Amino acid sequence: MEVNLLSFLLSVVFVSLSGVMMPGPVFAVTVAKGYRSKVAGVLIALGHGAIEFPLMFLIYFGFTQFFTSTVRRIIGFIGGLILLYMGL
């Protein structure tokens, strides 16, 4: 179990690294707010981590097995609509 957790965390680091290296909304907010405040970057990172860490553990422990096929389709459909909205 420990080896699996370690390999999972390493894969999370490498996947996250690709997101960190690519400019996006969190990067833009960090640059904009970081110019005005010394602690803005830390607060943004803590806020982002507050969402990411629970999601990582839910994924690792197989929380998706509790979702039925219908729930997965509804979540996917709503997520797709949100992506379309943001893209337009």
PDB file of N, CA and C in Angstrom:
ATOM      1  N   MET A   1       0.816  -1.192   0.000  1.00  0.00           N
ATOM      2  CA  MET A   1       0.000   0.000   0.000  1.00  0.00           C
ATOM      3  C   MET A   1       0.864   1.261   0.000  1.00  0.00           C
ATOM      4  N   GLU A   2       1.954   1.268   0.757  1.00  0.00           N
ATOM      5  CA  GLU A   2       2.813   2.444   0.807  1.00  0.00           C
ATOM      6  C   GLU A   2       3.478   2.707  -0.533  1.00  0.00           C
ATOM      7  N   VAL A   3       3.892   1.644  -1.203  1.00  0.00           N
ATOM      8  CA  VAL A   3       4.514   1.822  -2.513  1.00  0.00           C
ATOM      9  C   VAL A   3       3.495   2.387  -3.490  1.00  0.00           C
ATOM     10  N   ASN A   4       2.261   1.894  -3.426  1.00  0.00           N
ATOM     11  CA  ASN A   4       1.229   2.411  -4.312  1.00  0.00           C
ATOM     12  C   ASN A   4       0.937   3.871  -4.027  1.00  0.00           C
ATOM     13  N   LEU A   5       0.893   4.254  -2.752  1.00  0.00           N
ATOM     14  CA  LEU A   5       0.645   5.643  -2.398  1.00  0.00           C
ATOM     15  C   LEU A   5       1.790   6.519  -2.879  1.00  0.00           C
ATOM     16  N   LEU A   6       3.016   6.043  -2.720  1.00  0.00           N
ATOM     17  CA  LEU A   6       4.172   6.803  -3.175  1.00  0.00           C
ATOM     18  C   LEU A   6       4.147   6.979  -4.685  1.00  0.00           C
ATOM     19  N   SER A   7       3.875   5.925  -5.425  1.00  0.00           N
ATOM     20  CA  SER A   7       3.827   6.051  -6.884  1.00  0.00           C
ATOM     21  C   SER A   7       2.666   6.944  -7.312  1.00  0.00           C
ATOM     22  N   PHE A   8       1.553   6.883  -6.584  1.00  0.00           N
ATOM     23  CA  PHE A   8       0.423   7.761  -6.880  1.00  0.00           C
ATOM     24  C   PHE A   8       0.807   9.220  -6.668  1.00  0.00           C
ATOM     25  N   LEU A   9       1.454   9.514  -5.542  1.00  0.00           N
ATOM     26  CA  LEU A   9       1.851  10.892  -5.266  1.00  0.00           C
ATOM     27  C   LEU A   9       2.877  11.393  -6.274  1.00  0.00           C
ATOM     28  N   LEU A  10       3.791  10.529  -6.695  1.00  0.00           N
ATOM     29  CA  LEU A  10       4.761  10.930  -7.720  1.00  0.00           C
ATOM     30  C   LEU A  10       4.072  11.230  -9.044  1.00  0.00           C
ATOM     31  N   SER A  11       3.087  10.419  -9.399  1.00  0.00           N
ATOM     32  CA  SER A  11       2.362  10.691 -10.645  1.00  0.00           C
ATOM     33  C   SER A  11       1.570  11.985 -10.535  1.00  0.00           C
ATOM     34  N   VAL A  12       1.035  12.280  -9.358  1.00  0.00           N
ATOM     35  CA  VAL A  12       0.328  13.549  -9.155  1.00  0.00           C
ATOM     36  C   VAL A  12       1.290  14.717  -9.329  1.00  0.00           C
ATOM     37  N   VAL A  13       2.504  14.585  -8.790  1.00  0.00           N
ATOM     38  CA  VAL A  13       3.496  15.650  -8.924  1.00  0.00           C
ATOM     39  C   VAL A  13       3.829  15.886 -10.393  1.00  0.00           C
ATOM     40  N   PHE A  14       4.046  14.825 -11.159  1.00  0.00           N
ATOM     41  CA  PHE A  14       4.407  14.994 -12.562  1.00  0.00           C
ATOM     42  C   PHE A  14       3.252  15.538 -13.397  1.00  0.00           C
ATOM     43  N   VAL A  15       2.046  15.103 -13.119  1.00  0.00           N
ATOM     44  CA  VAL A  15       0.889  15.638 -13.847  1.00  0.00           C
ATOM     45  C   VAL A  15       0.673  17.098 -13.469  1.00  0.00           C
ATOM     46  N   SER A  16       0.819  17.416 -12.187  1.00  0.00           N
ATOM     47  CA  SER A  16       0.652  18.796 -11.734  1.00  0.00           C
ATOM     48  C   SER A  16       1.730  19.698 -12.318  1.00  0.00           C
ATOM     49  N   LEU A  17       2.915  19.158 -12.489  1.00  0.00           N
ATOM     50  CA  LEU A  17       4.007  19.948 -13.047  1.00  0.00           C
ATOM     51  C   LEU A  17       3.665  20.454 -14.439  1.00  0.00           C
ATOM     52  N   SER A  18       3.005  19.633 -15.225  1.00  0.00           N
ATOM     53  CA  SER A  18       2.620  20.086 -16.565  1.00  0.00           C
ATOM     54  C   SER A  18       1.604  21.219 -16.479  1.00  0.00           C
ATOM     55  N   GLY A  19       0.734  21.187 -15.482  1.00  0.00           N
ATOM     56  CA  GLY A  19      -0.224  22.271 -15.300  1.00  0.00           C
ATOM     57  C   GLY A  19       0.428  23.534 -14.769  1.00  0.00           C
ATOM     58  N   VAL A  20       1.427  23.371 -13.925  1.00  0.00           N
ATOM     59  CA  VAL A  20       2.119  24.522 -13.353  1.00  0.00           C
ATOM     60  C   VAL A  20       2.938  25.241 -14.414  1.00  0.00           C
ATOM     61  N   MET A  21       3.526  24.486 -15.323  1.00  0.00           N
ATOM     62  CA  MET A  21       4.382  25.085 -16.339  1.00  0.00           C
ATOM     63  C   MET A  21       3.585  25.784 -17.438  1.00  0.00           C
ATOM     64  N   MET A  22       2.306  25.507 -17.525  1.00  0.00           N
ATOM     65  CA  MET A  22       1.472  26.103 -18.556  1.00  0.00           C
ATOM     66  C   MET A  22       0.668  27.252 -17.939  1.00  0.00           C
ATOM     67  N   PRO A  23       0.768  28.452 -18.494  1.00  0.00           N
ATOM     68  CA  PRO A  23       0.000  29.565 -17.933  1.00  0.00           C
ATOM     69  C   PRO A  23      -1.498  29.299 -18.001  1.00  0.00           C
ATOM     70  N   GLY A  24      -2.181  29.655 -16.958  1.00  0.00           N
ATOM     71  CA  GLY A  24      -3.622  29.473 -16.895  1.00  0.00           C
ATOM     72  C   GLY A  24      -4.227  30.476 -15.931  1.00  0.00           C
ATOM     73  N   PRO A  25      -5.468  30.246 -15.533  1.00  0.00           N
ATOM     74  CA  PRO A  25      -6.146  31.205 -14.664  1.00  0.00           C
ATOM     75  C   PRO A  25      -5.476  31.385 -13.299  1.00  0.00           C
ATOM     76  N   VAL A  26      -5.014  30.297 -12.696  1.00  0.00           N
ATOM     77  CA  VAL A  26      -4.370  30.420 -11.383  1.00  0.00           C
ATOM     78  C   VAL A  26      -3.061  31.197 -11.519  1.00  0.00           C
ATOM     79  N   PHE A  27      -2.327  30.946 -12.583  1.00  0.00           N
ATOM     80  CA  PHE A  27      -1.085  31.680 -12.835  1.00  0.00           C
ATOM     81  C   PHE A  27      -1.368  33.169 -13.026  1.00  0.00           C
ATOM     82  N   ALA A  28      -2.402  33.489 -13.804  1.00  0.00           N
ATOM     83  CA  ALA A  28      -2.741  34.888 -14.062  1.00  0.00           C
ATOM     84  C   ALA A  28      -3.142  35.606 -12.776  1.00  0.00           C
ATOM     85  N   VAL A  29      -3.934  34.954 -11.945  1.00  0.00           N
ATOM     86  CA  VAL A  29      -4.345  35.561 -10.674  1.00  0.00           C
ATOM     87  C   VAL A  29      -3.144  35.729  -9.757  1.00  0.00           C
ATOM     88  N   THR A  30      -2.261  34.752  -9.733  1.00  0.00           N
ATOM     89  CA  THR A  30      -1.073  34.841  -8.884  1.00  0.00           C
ATOM     90  C   THR A  30      -0.194  36.012  -9.294  1.00  0.00           C
ATOM     91  N   VAL A  31       0.000  36.198 -10.587  1.00  0.00           N
ATOM     92  CA  VAL A  31       0.815  37.319 -11.066  1.00  0.00           C
ATOM     93  C   VAL A  31       0.136  38.645 -10.742  1.00  0.00           C
ATOM     94  N   ALA A  32      -1.171  38.737 -11.001  1.00  0.00           N
ATOM     95  CA  ALA A  32      -1.893  39.986 -10.768  1.00  0.00           C
ATOM     96  C   ALA A  32      -1.930  40.351  -9.282  1.00  0.00           C
ATOM     97  N   LYS A  33      -2.240  39.392  -8.442  1.00  0.00           N
ATOM     98  CA  LYS A  33      -2.340  39.665  -7.000  1.00  0.00           C
ATOM     99  C   LYS A  33      -0.967  39.721  -6.337  1.00  0.00           C
ATOM    100  N   GLY A  34      -0.028  38.944  -6.832  1.00  0.00           N
ATOM    101  CA  GLY A  34       1.307  38.915  -6.253  1.00  0.00           C
ATOM    102  C   GLY A  34       2.044  40.228  -6.401  1.00  0.00           C
ATOM    103  N   TYR A  35       1.680  40.987  -7.390  1.00  0.00           N
ATOM    104  CA  TYR A  35       2.294  42.299  -7.605  1.00  0.00           C
ATOM    105  C   TYR A  35       1.927  43.250  -6.468  1.00  0.00           C
ATOM    106  N   ARG A  36       0.735  43.065  -5.895  1.00  0.00           N
ATOM    107  CA  ARG A  36       0.232  43.968  -4.858  1.00  0.00           C
ATOM    108  C   ARG A  36       0.509  43.487  -3.433  1.00  0.00           C
ATOM    109  N   SER A  37       0.658  42.187  -3.245  1.00  0.00           N
ATOM    110  CA  SER A  37       0.780  41.656  -1.886  1.00  0.00           C
ATOM    111  C   SER A  37       1.836  40.559  -1.830  1.00  0.00           C
ATOM    112  N   LYS A  38       2.609  40.573  -0.759  1.00  0.00           N
ATOM    113  CA  LYS A  38       3.662  39.569  -0.612  1.00  0.00           C
ATOM    114  C   LYS A  38       3.114  38.187  -0.279  1.00  0.00           C
ATOM    115  N   VAL A  39       1.959  38.121   0.353  1.00  0.00           N
ATOM    116  CA  VAL A  39       1.408  36.836   0.780  1.00  0.00           C
ATOM    117  C   VAL A  39       0.360  36.288  -0.185  1.00  0.00           C
ATOM    118  N   ALA A  40       0.099  36.987  -1.274  1.00  0.00           N
ATOM    119  CA  ALA A  40      -0.946  36.550  -2.210  1.00  0.00           C
ATOM    120  C   ALA A  40      -0.641  35.176  -2.794  1.00  0.00           C
ATOM    121  N   GLY A  41       0.594  34.935  -3.177  1.00  0.00           N
ATOM    122  CA  GLY A  41       0.959  33.642  -3.760  1.00  0.00           C
ATOM    123  C   GLY A  41       0.732  32.494  -2.794  1.00  0.00           C
ATOM    124  N   VAL A  42       1.083  32.710  -1.538  1.00  0.00           N
ATOM    125  CA  VAL A  42       0.890  31.673  -0.518  1.00  0.00           C
ATOM    126  C   VAL A  42      -0.598  31.406  -0.317  1.00  0.00           C
ATOM    127  N   LEU A  43      -1.394  32.469  -0.236  1.00  0.00           N
ATOM    128  CA  LEU A  43      -2.836  32.301  -0.036  1.00  0.00           C
ATOM    129  C   LEU A  43      -3.490  31.607  -1.224  1.00  0.00           C
ATOM    130  N   ILE A  44      -3.067  31.947  -2.428  1.00  0.00           N
ATOM    131  CA  ILE A  44      -3.617  31.302  -3.626  1.00  0.00           C
ATOM    132  C   ILE A  44      -3.233  29.824  -3.646  1.00  0.00           C
ATOM    133  N   ALA A  45      -1.985  29.518  -3.312  1.00  0.00           N
ATOM    134  CA  ALA A  45      -1.541  28.120  -3.280  1.00  0.00           C
ATOM    135  C   ALA A  45      -2.299  27.326  -2.221  1.00  0.00           C
ATOM    136  N   LEU A  46      -2.524  27.914  -1.058  1.00  0.00           N
ATOM    137  CA  LEU A  46      -3.282  27.224  -0.006  1.00  0.00           C
ATOM    138  C   LEU A  46      -4.728  26.987  -0.432  1.00  0.00           C
ATOM    139  N   GLY A  47      -5.324  27.980  -1.074  1.00  0.00           N
ATOM    140  CA  GLY A  47      -6.697  27.817  -1.555  1.00  0.00           C
ATOM    141  C   GLY A  47      -6.800  26.744  -2.619  1.00  0.00           C
ATOM    142  N   HIS A  48      -5.841  26.724  -3.520  1.00  0.00           N
ATOM    143  CA  HIS A  48      -5.828  25.711  -4.579  1.00  0.00           C
ATOM    144  C   HIS A  48      -5.600  24.321  -3.980  1.00  0.00           C
ATOM    145  N   GLY A  49      -4.676  24.246  -3.026  1.00  0.00           N
ATOM    146  CA  GLY A  49      -4.395  22.968  -2.372  1.00  0.00           C
ATOM    147  C   GLY A  49      -5.571  22.455  -1.557  1.00  0.00           C
ATOM    148  N   ALA A  50      -6.354  23.377  -0.993  1.00  0.00           N
ATOM    149  CA  ALA A  50      -7.524  22.971  -0.205  1.00  0.00           C
ATOM    150  C   ALA A  50      -8.532  22.216  -1.063  1.00  0.00           C
ATOM    151  N   ILE A  51      -8.538  22.481  -2.351  1.00  0.00           N
ATOM    152  CA  ILE A  51      -9.422  21.761  -3.272  1.00  0.00           C
ATOM    153  C   ILE A  51      -8.725  20.516  -3.829  1.00  0.00           C
ATOM    154  N   GLU A  52      -7.466  20.648  -4.206  1.00  0.00           N
ATOM    155  CA  GLU A  52      -6.752  19.560  -4.878  1.00  0.00           C
ATOM    156  C   GLU A  52      -6.483  18.352  -3.977  1.00  0.00           C
ATOM    157  N   PHE A  53      -6.029  18.570  -2.757  1.00  0.00           N
ATOM    158  CA  PHE A  53      -5.658  17.442  -1.898  1.00  0.00           C
ATOM    159  C   PHE A  53      -6.827  16.519  -1.575  1.00  0.00           C
ATOM    160  N   PRO A  54      -7.987  17.046  -1.181  1.00  0.00           N
ATOM    161  CA  PRO A  54      -9.112  16.116  -0.967  1.00  0.00           C
ATOM    162  C   PRO A  54      -9.498  15.353  -2.236  1.00  0.00           C
ATOM    163  N   LEU A  55      -9.435  16.014  -3.385  1.00  0.00           N
ATOM    164  CA  LEU A  55      -9.752  15.327  -4.640  1.00  0.00           C
ATOM    165  C   LEU A  55      -8.761  14.211  -4.931  1.00  0.00           C
ATOM    166  N   MET A  56      -7.473  14.452  -4.664  1.00  0.00           N
ATOM    167  CA  MET A  56      -6.460  13.420  -4.886  1.00  0.00           C
ATOM    168  C   MET A  56      -6.756  12.179  -4.055  1.00  0.00           C
ATOM    169  N   PHE A  57      -7.110  12.373  -2.804  1.00  0.00           N
ATOM    170  CA  PHE A  57      -7.360  11.228  -1.939  1.00  0.00           C
ATOM    171  C   PHE A  57      -8.664  10.528  -2.287  1.00  0.00           C
ATOM    172  N   LEU A  58      -9.673  11.276  -2.711  1.00  0.00           N
ATOM    173  CA  LEU A  58     -10.914  10.640  -3.156  1.00  0.00           C
ATOM    174  C   LEU A  58     -10.656   9.773  -4.385  1.00  0.00           C
ATOM    175  N   ILE A  59      -9.843  10.271  -5.298  1.00  0.00           N
ATOM    176  CA  ILE A  59      -9.504   9.496  -6.497  1.00  0.00           C
ATOM    177  C   ILE A  59      -8.683   8.267  -6.107  1.00  0.00           C
ATOM    178  N   TYR A  60      -7.695   8.465  -5.235  1.00  0.00           N
ATOM    179  CA  TYR A  60      -6.822   7.357  -4.843  1.00  0.00           C
ATOM    180  C   TYR A  60      -7.600   6.231  -4.167  1.00  0.00           C
ATOM    181  N   PHE A  61      -8.534   6.580  -3.310  1.00  0.00           N
ATOM    182  CA  PHE A  61      -9.270   5.565  -2.574  1.00  0.00           C
ATOM    183  C   PHE A  61     -10.493   5.052  -3.316  1.00  0.00           C
ATOM    184  N   GLY A  62     -10.631   5.417  -4.582  1.00  0.00           N
ATOM    185  CA  GLY A  62     -11.663   4.837  -5.424  1.00  0.00           C
ATOM    186  C   GLY A  62     -13.070   5.318  -5.136  1.00  0.00           C
ATOM    187  N   PHE A  63     -13.212   6.592  -4.862  1.00  0.00           N
ATOM    188  CA  PHE A  63     -14.527   7.139  -4.542  1.00  0.00           C
ATOM    189  C   PHE A  63     -15.499   7.021  -5.709  1.00  0.00           C
ATOM    190  N   THR A  64     -14.987   6.906  -6.924  1.00  0.00           N
ATOM    191  CA  THR A  64     -15.869   6.829  -8.092  1.00  0.00           C
ATOM    192  C   THR A  64     -16.699   5.553  -8.117  1.00  0.00           C
ATOM    193  N   GLN A  65     -16.296   4.541  -7.372  1.00  0.00           N
ATOM    194  CA  GLN A  65     -17.081   3.303  -7.364  1.00  0.00           C
ATOM    195  C   GLN A  65     -18.455   3.515  -6.735  1.00  0.00           C
ATOM    196  N   PHE A  66     -18.629   4.604  -5.996  1.00  0.00           N
ATOM    197  CA  PHE A  66     -19.916   4.882  -5.365  1.00  0.00           C
ATOM    198  C   PHE A  66     -20.883   5.599  -6.305  1.00  0.00           C
ATOM    199  N   PHE A  67     -20.370   6.079  -7.429  1.00  0.00           N
ATOM    200  CA  PHE A  67     -21.227   6.754  -8.400  1.00  0.00           C
ATOM    201  C   PHE A  67     -21.819   5.732  -9.353  1.00  0.00           C
ATOM    202  N   THR A  68     -23.098   5.838  -9.597  1.00  0.00           N
ATOM    203  CA  THR A  68     -23.732   4.970 -10.584  1.00  0.00           C
ATOM    204  C   THR A  68     -23.424   5.512 -11.970  1.00  0.00           C
ATOM    205  N   SER A  69     -23.727   4.732 -12.963  1.00  0.00           N
ATOM    206  CA  SER A  69     -23.495   5.149 -14.342  1.00  0.00           C
ATOM    207  C   SER A  69     -24.287   6.412 -14.670  1.00  0.00           C
ATOM    208  N   THR A  70     -25.490   6.504 -14.155  1.00  0.00           N
ATOM    209  CA  THR A  70     -26.331   7.678 -14.417  1.00  0.00           C
ATOM    210  C   THR A  70     -25.717   8.936 -13.816  1.00  0.00           C
ATOM    211  N   VAL A  71     -25.216   8.840 -12.601  1.00  0.00           N
ATOM    212  CA  VAL A  71     -24.597   9.995 -11.947  1.00  0.00           C
ATOM    213  C   VAL A  71     -23.362  10.434 -12.723  1.00  0.00           C
ATOM    214  N   ARG A  72     -22.568   9.488 -13.191  1.00  0.00           N
ATOM    215  CA  ARG A  72     -21.378   9.824 -13.985  1.00  0.00           C
ATOM    216  C   ARG A  72     -21.763  10.541 -15.269  1.00  0.00           C
ATOM    217  N   ARG A  73     -22.819  10.085 -15.919  1.00  0.00           N
ATOM    218  CA  ARG A  73     -23.261  10.735 -17.157  1.00  0.00           C
ATOM    219  C   ARG A  73     -23.752  12.148 -16.894  1.00  0.00           C
ATOM    220  N   ILE A  74     -24.483  12.336 -15.814  1.00  0.00           N
ATOM    221  CA  ILE A  74     -24.987  13.671 -15.480  1.00  0.00           C
ATOM    222  C   ILE A  74     -23.826  14.617 -15.176  1.00  0.00           C
ATOM    223  N   ILE A  75     -22.863  14.150 -14.386  1.00  0.00           N
ATOM    224  CA  ILE A  75     -21.696  14.973 -14.067  1.00  0.00           C
ATOM    225  C   ILE A  75     -20.920  15.304 -15.340  1.00  0.00           C
ATOM    226  N   GLY A  76     -20.730  14.329 -16.212  1.00  0.00           N
ATOM    227  CA  GLY A  76     -20.031  14.562 -17.475  1.00  0.00           C
ATOM    228  C   GLY A  76     -20.766  15.537 -18.372  1.00  0.00           C
ATOM    229  N   PHE A  77     -22.083  15.420 -18.426  1.00  0.00           N
ATOM    230  CA  PHE A  77     -22.888  16.318 -19.257  1.00  0.00           C
ATOM    231  C   PHE A  77     -22.802  17.754 -18.739  1.00  0.00           C
ATOM    232  N   ILE A  78     -22.945  17.921 -17.429  1.00  0.00           N
ATOM    233  CA  ILE A  78     -22.860  19.264 -16.841  1.00  0.00           C
ATOM    234  C   ILE A  78     -21.460  19.845 -17.042  1.00  0.00           C
ATOM    235  N   GLY A  79     -20.435  19.024 -16.845  1.00  0.00           N
ATOM    236  CA  GLY A  79     -19.068  19.482 -17.077  1.00  0.00           C
ATOM    237  C   GLY A  79     -18.839  19.887 -18.522  1.00  0.00           C
ATOM    238  N   GLY A  80     -19.402  19.119 -19.457  1.00  0.00           N
ATOM    239  CA  GLY A  80     -19.292  19.464 -20.874  1.00  0.00           C
ATOM    240  C   GLY A  80     -19.979  20.776 -21.196  1.00  0.00           C
ATOM    241  N   LEU A  81     -21.150  20.998 -20.605  1.00  0.00           N
ATOM    242  CA  LEU A  81     -21.854  22.269 -20.818  1.00  0.00           C
ATOM    243  C   LEU A  81     -21.048  23.451 -20.281  1.00  0.00           C
ATOM    244  N   ILE A  82     -20.428  23.256 -19.128  1.00  0.00           N
ATOM    245  CA  ILE A  82     -19.608  24.327 -18.556  1.00  0.00           C
ATOM    246  C   ILE A  82     -18.412  24.620 -19.454  1.00  0.00           C
ATOM    247  N   LEU A  83     -17.778  23.574 -19.985  1.00  0.00           N
ATOM    248  CA  LEU A  83     -16.652  23.787 -20.901  1.00  0.00           C
ATOM    249  C   LEU A  83     -17.090  24.513 -22.166  1.00  0.00           C
ATOM    250  N   LEU A  84     -18.239  24.135 -22.703  1.00  0.00           N
ATOM    251  CA  LEU A  84     -18.762  24.840 -23.875  1.00  0.00           C
ATOM    252  C   LEU A  84     -19.037  26.304 -23.561  1.00  0.00           C
ATOM    253  N   TYR A  85     -19.638  26.562 -22.414  1.00  0.00           N
ATOM    254  CA  TYR A  85     -19.934  27.936 -22.008  1.00  0.00           C
ATOM    255  C   TYR A  85     -18.647  28.756 -21.893  1.00  0.00           C
ATOM    256  N   MET A  86     -17.625  28.184 -21.263  1.00  0.00           N
ATOM    257  CA  MET A  86     -16.367  28.912 -21.093  1.00  0.00           C
ATOM    258  C   MET A  86     -15.647  29.097 -22.425  1.00  0.00           C
ATOM    259  N   GLY A  87     -15.858  28.181 -23.358  1.00  0.00           N
ATOM    260  CA  GLY A  87     -15.195  28.276 -24.652  1.00  0.00           C
ATOM    261  C   GLY A  87     -15.835  29.271 -25.604  1.00  0.00           C
ATOM    262  N   LEU A  88     -17.074  29.606 -25.338  1.00  0.00           N
ATOM    263  CA  LEU A  88     -17.778  30.545 -26.230  1.00  0.00           C
ATOM    264  C   LEU A  88     -17.634  31.921 -25.752  1.00  0.00           C
TER     265      LEU A  88
END
